[in-house]
Amino acid sequence: MTTSPNTGSATTSTRGGPARVRYAPSPTGDPHIGNIRTAIWTWLYARHTGGQFIVRLEDTDQTREVPGSLDRILGSLLWLGLNWDEGPDIGGPFAPYKQSERLPLYHAAVDRLLADGNAYRCFCTPAELDEMRKRQQEEKRPPGYEGKCRDIPREIAEARALDEHFVVRFAVPREGSTTVEDLLRGPVTVENRTLDDFVILKSDRFPTYHLAHVVDDTAMEITHVTRGDEWLPSAPRHALLFDALGYPRPAYVHNPIILAPGGGKLSKRHGAKSVLEYAEDGYLPDALLNFLCITGWGHGDDTVMSRERLIEVFEIDAISLSPATFDAERLNWLNGVYLRQMPEAEFAEVVAKRLEIDLSPDVPRPLDRALVAKFTPLIKERVELLTDIAPLVDFFYLSEVATPPVEQFLAKKWKDQPQATADALAAVASDLEAVEAWDAATLEAALRATAERVGAKAGDLFTLVRLAVTGKTVTPPLFESMVIVGVAPCVARVRAAEGAIRASM
RNA sequence: GCCCUCAUCGUCUAGCGGUCAGGACGGGACCCUUUCAAGGUCCAGACAGGGGUUCGACUCCCCUUGGGGGCACCA
């Protein structure tokens, strides 16, 4: 018997219209970044079509459950701005949205499959199955259940079920083939003989993913099933289940996974963290959203796309078929782009919040917002990650900046010239004291004059001053920074540097 | 081992039978410049290989190669 191929009716009838789609995570820990990308695409598709985005908890494996997962999953979505219309926390017309609370639904489906002869009870023990697999491996045969219990007469099976552990397996047709329509790649056909009789109900009376997916996505009227393409090989099983239960099949979108640079699985080593970790590390939600969305999907020549823009132009069937590689550098660049685009006040607030985390505990909190607002314009285009900020501006907060090692001053043009260097700094200090207005333009003019007087190039002198005042070689613009630091500390720091150099002579 | 799937610059992609194969990240050069950035200009860089189909293939088909995934009482 050949299963009739899905003609794509579900696909064509729902194209373009409002989509009911779902994100269905397992509470087994923080969602993986690839998993989140699927959620983003799914959400965008719902918003693009004016449909609904639903969250459903797939908690059918009691042994793998990690406490607190649900909160972190929902927290991740929230942080990314992926709001849901129905879910385990807010309920909805098809509640409950936790599979562990929907057991009766699965049992009803199993009863029907059993009654129709599309499923059967299997009494094989785990030990027996292990042994079977071992044998298959030795004989170089494909692994899979061979149907030992498939032909047990129903009355006998029912009797044994009274006091024996059992699972329920779907009776896959032994012949023919099954075709699944994937929105991205068209028809995918597999021979039924390559499918084994998979378990749909475990011995603890919980469903497996296969059954739960079919029952719930039907009950919740999901139009498009979006999931990672590790599910593609089992999609025909699901199709068979839909057919056996007499349910219409949803449209499927199996998207490729994200690869690590160099190939293979993505891990923390490659800069892939959980969403919440990105949040902690100071990435912007919109930047991560944008980045994840365009890795594995594209819209013409566009790269930087706002949330609104993405909703507007996102087409789910434009998802790329080949697995994309995670490009952390691109993410960082995008984060910088979003940072630079931010309105001044908003940027200042983000900076302040971050500094309250990163700055030394000696600095009193809450941070002086007026001071933050002063240097914020100086650093805006110098920051890619929020963690770049503290090292760039900490000298604004220190009453005393430690003078860097003398060697740092006596480099480049000042190499082996401690006398000239010290004299130059001395000149700087006295000229700064004499300056009549403490603003950037005046300071620059004054120090350029100083440079000429001591016979140094302006840039070389500025390097000295920068080092003395900030303790760093890389800083925000020097004169603007000095204005913020103030005349007295600047002079003191320059004198301290001068002293250190003289002491080393 | 069997099955499924994918294939354009280093990376993410545009292309949907006729293009100088475009853009972005990264790289290089130059400009700007008090450091570092940002910004600007420019440069290098790809259709995996082989067969077909066609007047014409990056585009369609087949094979090879390579990558990815699946074959649990996990999802």
XYZ file of C-alpha atoms (C1' of nucleotides) in Angstrom:
580
model
C 0.000 0.000 0.000
C 1.466 3.291 -1.062
C 0.694 6.241 1.097
C -0.617 8.981 -1.076
C 1.830 11.837 -1.228
C 0.830 15.038 0.430
C -0.330 17.145 -2.450
C 0.568 20.244 -0.579
C -2.969 21.320 0.100
C -2.104 22.435 3.606
C 0.792 24.357 2.190
C -1.012 26.224 -0.522
C -4.107 26.946 1.493
C -2.170 28.698 4.198
C 0.397 30.533 2.157
C 0.152 34.221 2.649
C -2.646 34.090 5.177
C -2.298 34.528 8.917
C -0.094 31.745 10.230
C -0.526 29.985 13.536
C 2.965 28.938 14.445
C 4.632 27.748 17.526
C 7.872 27.607 19.418
C 8.037 24.313 21.276
C 11.084 24.085 23.536
C 11.965 21.379 26.015
C 12.721 22.450 29.565
C 16.177 20.930 29.470
C 18.234 24.054 30.033
C 18.987 27.304 28.279
C 17.796 27.365 24.700
C 20.543 26.849 22.163
C 21.301 29.734 19.864
C 20.221 27.732 16.810
C 16.995 26.914 18.513
C 16.439 30.585 19.245
C 17.045 31.484 15.628
C 14.230 29.151 14.658
C 12.077 30.894 17.250
C 12.952 34.267 15.755
C 12.073 33.166 12.254
C 8.873 31.607 13.499
C 7.905 34.738 15.389
C 8.696 36.939 12.409
C 6.556 34.757 10.229
C 3.633 35.071 12.616
C 3.989 38.824 12.846
C 4.554 39.184 9.117
C 1.349 37.365 8.303
C -0.634 38.828 11.162
C -1.030 35.401 12.725
C -0.314 33.973 16.156
C 2.901 32.954 17.845
C 2.417 30.247 20.418
C 4.757 28.839 23.027
C 4.271 25.235 24.035
C 6.384 23.394 26.548
C 7.494 19.958 25.420
C 8.053 18.435 28.822
C 7.425 14.803 28.058
C 10.723 13.513 29.321
C 10.603 13.687 33.071
C 14.152 12.452 33.379
C 15.742 15.303 31.459
C 13.898 18.200 32.985
C 16.094 20.990 34.343
C 14.442 23.104 37.043
C 14.057 26.748 36.123
C 14.257 26.094 32.402
C 10.849 27.476 31.571
C 11.612 30.785 33.231
C 14.869 31.082 31.385
C 13.286 30.123 28.079
C 10.524 32.673 28.447
C 13.068 35.164 29.744
C 15.136 34.673 26.612
C 12.153 35.310 24.369
C 11.176 38.333 26.396
C 14.634 39.821 26.225
C 14.673 39.401 22.461
C 11.262 40.990 22.263
C 9.532 37.887 20.952
C 6.097 38.181 22.483
C 3.697 35.265 22.378
C -0.063 35.147 22.012
C -0.640 31.881 23.822
C 1.628 30.021 26.157
C 2.178 28.085 29.370
C 2.220 31.249 31.457
C -0.692 33.130 29.911
C -2.849 30.269 28.696
C -5.044 30.606 25.638
C -7.920 28.977 23.802
C -6.110 25.642 23.510
C -4.738 25.394 27.044
C -2.931 23.792 28.666
C 0.317 24.607 26.889
C 2.422 22.100 28.751
C 2.450 18.640 27.282
C 2.705 17.005 30.687
C -0.776 18.391 31.353
C -2.248 17.083 28.127
C -1.843 13.363 28.722
C -5.517 12.468 28.182
C -5.337 13.840 24.657
C -2.436 11.592 23.765
C -4.063 8.583 25.380
C -7.220 9.110 23.343
C -5.171 9.204 20.169
C -3.305 6.065 21.158
C -6.557 4.254 21.886
C -7.807 5.074 18.442
C -4.614 3.959 16.767
C -4.709 0.755 18.776
C -8.326 0.120 17.894
C -7.693 0.768 14.210
C -4.721 -1.549 14.165
C -2.328 1.268 13.368
C -0.448 0.746 16.596
C 0.399 -2.087 18.921
C 1.696 -2.770 22.387
C 5.317 -3.818 22.645
C 6.530 -5.767 25.661
C 10.199 -5.927 24.745
C 12.400 -4.876 27.632
C 15.161 -2.281 27.325
C 17.663 -5.087 27.786
C 16.166 -7.006 24.900
C 16.263 -3.945 22.683
C 19.872 -3.270 23.580
C 20.749 -6.788 22.636
C 18.885 -6.445 19.367
C 20.773 -3.281 18.505
C 24.072 -4.893 19.356
C 23.300 -7.790 17.071
C 22.294 -5.463 14.271
C 25.499 -3.535 14.646
C 27.597 -6.684 14.526
C 25.810 -7.871 11.426
C 26.170 -4.405 9.883
C 22.451 -4.085 9.481
C 20.544 -0.854 9.979
C 19.393 -0.444 13.560
C 15.702 -0.387 14.292
C 12.899 -2.293 15.892
C 12.133 -5.416 13.944
C 8.519 -5.874 14.934
C 8.748 -8.715 17.379
C 5.526 -7.735 19.152
C 3.723 -6.489 16.099
C 1.832 -9.700 15.536
C 0.770 -10.477 19.075
C -2.998 -10.918 18.911
C -4.804 -7.979 20.420
C -6.606 -9.942 23.137
C -3.368 -11.444 24.336
C -1.651 -8.085 24.289
C -4.475 -6.516 26.247
C -4.266 -9.259 28.833
C -0.515 -8.939 29.213
C -0.848 -5.169 29.498
C -2.643 -5.649 32.796
C 0.517 -6.611 34.621
C 3.418 -6.043 32.246
C 5.267 -2.917 31.272
C 4.765 -1.980 27.666
C 5.184 0.777 25.157
C 2.963 1.495 22.195
C 4.531 1.472 18.757
C 3.160 2.781 15.511
C 2.744 0.078 12.898
C 4.552 1.536 9.904
C 3.372 0.135 6.563
C 5.936 -2.402 5.411
C 5.744 -1.342 1.799
C 5.371 1.771 -0.239
C 6.803 5.167 0.397
C 5.845 8.342 2.166
C 6.260 11.819 0.816
C 6.394 14.907 2.955
C 6.099 18.349 1.517
C 8.690 20.715 2.916
C 8.093 24.381 2.248
C 11.764 24.997 1.566
C 12.729 21.987 -0.489
C 9.579 20.517 -1.912
C 8.688 16.856 -1.685
C 10.870 14.566 0.396
C 10.218 10.876 -0.091
C 11.372 7.916 1.935
C 10.729 4.228 1.545
C 8.563 2.946 4.380
C 10.807 -0.072 4.839
C 13.562 2.249 6.046
C 11.289 3.336 8.884
C 10.917 1.135 11.933
C 7.949 0.844 14.265
C 8.701 3.813 16.453
C 7.451 4.301 19.981
C 4.594 6.744 20.377
C 3.747 6.081 24.027
C 6.400 5.321 26.603
C 5.965 2.894 29.459
C 5.422 5.801 31.845
C 2.336 6.649 29.764
C 3.947 9.821 28.452
C 3.940 10.339 24.694
C 7.105 10.594 22.639
C 7.752 13.732 20.631
C 6.307 12.107 17.519
C 2.859 11.589 18.952
C 2.781 14.786 20.964
C 3.723 16.818 17.921
C 0.958 15.357 15.812
C -1.721 15.565 18.476
C -0.864 19.045 19.716
C -0.167 20.760 16.452
C -3.477 19.444 15.227
C -5.361 20.408 18.368
C -3.779 23.847 18.457
C -4.510 24.390 14.782
C -0.921 25.057 13.890
C -0.615 25.877 10.207
C 3.162 25.744 9.831
C 5.530 23.572 11.767
C 8.945 25.194 11.957
C 11.783 23.159 13.383
C 15.400 22.253 12.900
C 16.175 19.958 10.015
C 17.333 17.234 12.360
C 13.603 16.462 12.253
C 13.454 16.014 8.523
C 14.262 12.294 8.598
C 11.402 11.636 10.983
C 8.917 13.865 9.218
C 7.554 10.895 7.277
C 6.715 9.183 10.563
C 4.727 12.223 11.511
C 3.006 12.270 8.163
C 2.014 8.649 8.650
C 0.634 9.496 12.070
C -1.386 12.437 10.776
C -2.812 10.204 8.086
C -3.631 7.352 10.448
C -5.406 9.721 12.792
C -7.227 11.336 9.905
C -5.714 14.746 10.602
C -4.699 17.185 7.887
C -0.964 17.675 7.728
C 0.491 21.077 8.534
C 3.015 22.756 6.290
C 6.600 22.042 7.292
C 9.637 24.244 7.381
C 12.765 22.343 8.287
C 15.568 24.853 8.669
C 19.257 23.987 8.732
C 21.246 24.183 11.920
C 23.952 26.722 12.635
C 27.502 25.472 12.258
C 30.595 26.353 14.215
C 33.413 28.123 12.390
C 35.391 25.360 10.766
C 32.393 23.049 10.736
C 30.823 20.848 13.334
C 28.690 21.653 16.297
C 28.443 25.138 17.658
C 29.735 25.553 21.164
C 30.766 28.197 23.641
C 34.289 27.923 22.385
C 33.129 29.603 19.173
C 31.469 32.537 20.828
C 28.032 30.989 20.850
C 26.399 31.560 24.169
C 22.878 31.263 25.412
C 20.650 34.251 24.842
C 20.747 35.241 28.471
C 24.525 35.206 28.406
C 24.518 37.574 25.464
C 22.282 39.800 27.515
C 24.705 39.675 30.413
C 27.642 40.383 28.148
C 26.037 43.567 26.993
C 24.720 42.733 23.568
C 21.647 44.561 22.374
C 18.544 42.472 21.732
C 17.923 44.096 18.369
C 21.479 43.400 17.277
C 21.275 39.743 18.207
C 17.856 39.483 16.596
C 19.143 41.064 13.391
C 22.262 38.931 13.368
C 20.542 35.636 13.998
C 17.880 36.428 11.464
C 20.355 37.103 8.674
C 22.495 34.104 9.354
C 20.842 31.640 7.084
C 18.401 34.076 5.567
C 18.738 37.210 3.525
C 16.789 39.976 1.900
C 18.565 41.336 -1.138
C 21.536 43.478 -0.241
C 20.154 44.438 3.156
C 22.206 43.672 6.226
C 21.127 46.051 8.946
C 17.403 45.643 9.435
C 15.328 46.852 12.332
C 12.782 44.659 14.016
C 9.991 46.469 12.166
C 11.785 46.120 8.867
C 12.332 42.409 9.464
C 8.673 41.874 10.215
C 7.840 43.706 7.026
C 10.141 41.836 4.665
C 10.631 38.421 6.256
C 9.701 35.543 3.973
C 9.983 32.164 5.564
C 10.490 30.299 2.310
C 13.606 32.356 1.620
C 15.479 30.583 4.387
C 18.726 29.246 3.028
C 19.027 25.492 2.711
C 22.714 25.170 3.373
C 23.781 25.369 6.994
C 25.223 28.754 7.946
C 28.306 29.306 10.036
C 28.162 31.363 13.183
C 30.143 34.556 12.596
C 30.848 36.187 15.951
C 32.721 39.064 14.327
C 29.703 39.959 12.294
C 27.563 39.937 15.407
C 29.977 42.262 17.159
C 30.013 44.593 14.196
C 26.225 44.669 14.127
C 26.130 45.380 17.828
C 28.360 48.378 17.198
C 26.071 49.535 14.416
C 23.062 49.430 16.721
C 24.961 51.173 19.487
C 25.935 54.003 17.163
C 22.374 54.337 15.922
C 21.019 54.750 19.400
C 19.637 58.123 20.501
C 22.049 59.935 22.806
C 19.951 59.720 25.954
C 19.203 56.064 25.500
C 22.838 55.308 24.842
C 23.857 57.197 27.971
C 21.443 55.179 30.052
C 22.738 51.905 28.657
C 26.292 53.036 29.319
C 25.483 54.032 32.886
C 23.802 50.703 33.614
C 26.759 48.840 32.202
C 29.314 50.872 34.115
C 27.484 50.210 37.338
C 28.277 46.572 36.679
C 31.794 46.901 35.324
C 33.333 49.755 37.286
C 35.292 49.196 40.477
C 33.085 48.953 43.560
C 34.964 51.967 44.960
C 33.013 54.198 42.603
C 29.805 55.251 44.345
C 26.469 54.103 42.894
C 24.228 55.114 41.373
C 26.547 56.647 38.847
C 26.493 60.379 38.309
C 24.360 60.638 35.177
C 25.608 64.129 34.413
C 29.156 62.866 34.155
C 28.055 59.960 31.959
C 26.258 62.341 29.660
C 29.468 64.335 29.294
C 31.657 61.558 27.931
C 28.999 59.569 26.168
C 29.383 61.454 22.865
C 33.110 60.829 23.013
C 32.846 57.071 23.150
C 29.794 56.309 21.078
C 31.609 55.417 17.916
C 34.391 53.703 19.788
C 32.283 50.997 21.351
C 31.355 47.703 19.773
C 30.456 45.767 22.885
C 29.238 47.309 26.094
C 32.113 45.605 27.856
C 34.459 47.878 25.883
C 33.226 50.883 27.828
C 34.696 50.553 31.308
C 38.332 50.228 30.198
C 37.818 53.234 27.961
C 36.430 55.604 30.563
C 37.464 54.376 33.982
C 39.993 57.186 34.347
C 37.114 59.644 34.579
C 36.159 58.010 37.845
C 39.526 57.722 39.498
C 40.646 60.516 41.769
C 44.202 59.451 41.148
C 45.458 57.755 38.024
C 48.527 55.668 38.598
C 51.390 56.875 36.440
C 52.229 54.197 33.882
C 55.747 52.722 33.842
C 58.344 55.192 32.657
C 59.172 53.045 29.627
C 55.767 53.787 28.212
C 56.611 57.449 28.071
C 60.081 56.908 26.697
C 58.918 55.191 23.538
C 58.891 56.108 19.873
C 60.028 59.718 19.487
C 60.848 60.015 23.169
C 63.003 56.959 23.288
C 66.204 57.468 25.311
C 65.306 61.081 25.950
C 64.163 61.208 29.553
C 65.414 64.769 29.979
C 63.497 66.132 27.004
C 60.438 64.145 27.993
C 60.410 65.415 31.528
C 60.985 68.963 30.358
C 58.143 68.685 27.898
C 55.776 67.477 30.597
C 56.895 70.267 32.866
C 56.120 72.770 30.143
C 52.718 71.175 29.638
C 51.912 71.407 33.313
C 52.739 75.072 33.615
C 50.977 75.934 30.373
C 47.885 74.132 31.537
C 47.908 76.114 34.738
C 48.123 79.292 32.743
C 45.312 78.458 30.388
C 42.545 81.037 30.617
C 39.566 78.963 29.474
C 39.187 75.271 30.158
C 37.622 74.075 26.935
C 38.831 71.692 24.274
C 39.705 74.243 21.622
C 41.684 76.403 24.018
C 43.505 73.414 25.452
C 44.467 72.186 22.048
C 45.733 75.586 20.975
C 47.702 75.923 24.162
C 49.332 72.534 23.899
C 50.138 73.009 20.246
C 51.984 76.128 21.285
C 53.726 74.152 23.981
C 54.801 71.578 21.443
C 56.282 74.219 19.216
C 58.111 75.770 22.124
C 59.704 72.530 23.272
C 60.461 71.540 19.708
C 58.223 68.491 19.534
C 55.600 67.472 17.064
C 52.149 68.113 18.430
C 51.126 64.493 18.139
C 54.168 63.311 20.029
C 53.504 65.700 22.857
C 49.822 64.736 22.979
C 50.834 61.130 23.377
C 52.746 62.062 26.496
C 49.863 64.056 27.899
C 47.382 61.317 27.111
C 49.459 58.776 28.938
C 49.917 61.023 31.940
C 46.307 62.121 32.242
C 44.499 58.872 31.431
C 47.126 56.263 32.110
C 46.363 54.762 28.710
C 47.555 54.858 25.150
C 44.080 54.455 23.713
C 41.439 56.880 24.930
C 38.551 59.058 23.891
C 39.612 62.375 22.293
C 42.213 63.919 24.562
C 41.148 67.526 25.005
C 37.492 66.802 25.519
C 38.531 64.218 28.068
C 40.744 66.681 29.872
C 37.901 69.138 30.095
C 35.871 66.509 31.880
C 38.688 65.459 34.174
C 39.291 69.068 35.192
C 42.304 71.318 35.402
C 43.667 70.406 38.806
C 43.742 66.612 38.324
C 45.212 67.031 34.849
C 48.038 69.181 36.078
C 48.660 66.888 39.008
C 48.836 63.838 36.780
C 51.205 65.508 34.344
C 53.456 66.574 37.205
C 53.370 63.080 38.640
C 54.512 61.684 35.312
C 57.254 64.273 35.077
C 58.393 63.327 38.569
C 58.426 59.641 37.781
C 60.594 60.197 34.758
C 63.035 62.408 36.602
C 63.256 59.850 39.389
C 64.270 57.213 36.882
C 67.075 59.263 35.373
C 26.209 0.243 7.521
C 21.414 2.311 5.809
C 18.409 6.701 4.964
C 17.615 12.021 4.337
C 19.677 16.605 2.984
C 22.868 20.621 1.301
C 26.809 22.929 -2.215
C 28.296 31.120 -5.191
C 34.361 35.062 -2.424
C 37.594 32.978 4.251
C 32.232 34.038 6.436
C 26.727 35.572 5.698
C 24.317 36.126 1.235
C 22.024 38.358 -3.981
C 21.214 35.655 -8.420
C 15.899 32.402 -10.003
C 18.888 30.353 -18.804
C 21.877 35.544 -21.614
C 24.953 39.814 -15.354
C 31.751 43.082 -16.025
C 28.489 37.093 -10.906
C 26.165 42.216 -6.769
C 26.218 43.543 -1.383
C 27.840 42.940 3.833
C 31.508 41.042 7.658
C 36.589 40.052 7.822
C 41.521 41.285 5.147
C 44.717 44.971 2.450
C 45.794 50.161 0.677
C 44.846 55.234 0.834
C 42.172 59.701 2.737
C 40.649 62.061 7.343
C 43.279 62.423 12.091
C 46.079 64.124 18.937
C 45.618 57.860 20.186
C 41.780 54.444 19.089
C 37.545 54.304 16.574
C 33.862 56.042 13.256
C 33.463 57.769 8.208
C 35.065 57.990 2.896
C 37.560 55.936 -1.577
C 39.846 51.815 -3.719
C 41.908 46.618 -4.070
C 42.157 41.249 -3.514
C 38.573 37.310 -3.168
C 33.584 32.582 -5.342
C 29.893 29.672 -9.045
C 33.515 21.988 -5.849
C 34.533 18.381 -10.191
C 32.611 15.596 -14.391
C 28.847 14.480 -17.681
C 24.382 15.813 -20.037
C 19.786 19.308 -21.637
C 19.970 23.984 -24.391
C 21.588 28.565 -29.496
C 23.259 29.670 -24.489
C 24.251 27.404 -18.127
C 25.930 29.650 -11.365
C 20.877 28.787 -12.632
C 17.569 22.509 -15.120
C 18.890 16.794 -14.865
C 22.489 12.771 -13.528
C 27.036 11.074 -11.286
C 31.324 11.983 -8.199
C 33.364 14.544 -4.225
C 32.702 17.221 0.076
C 29.654 19.154 4.258
C 25.424 18.495 7.595
C 21.677 15.500 9.837
C 18.944 11.018 11.243
C 18.544 5.698 12.459
C 16.359 5.844 21.558
C 10.775 4.220 26.101
C 15.594 12.312 23.960
C 13.535 16.095 22.032
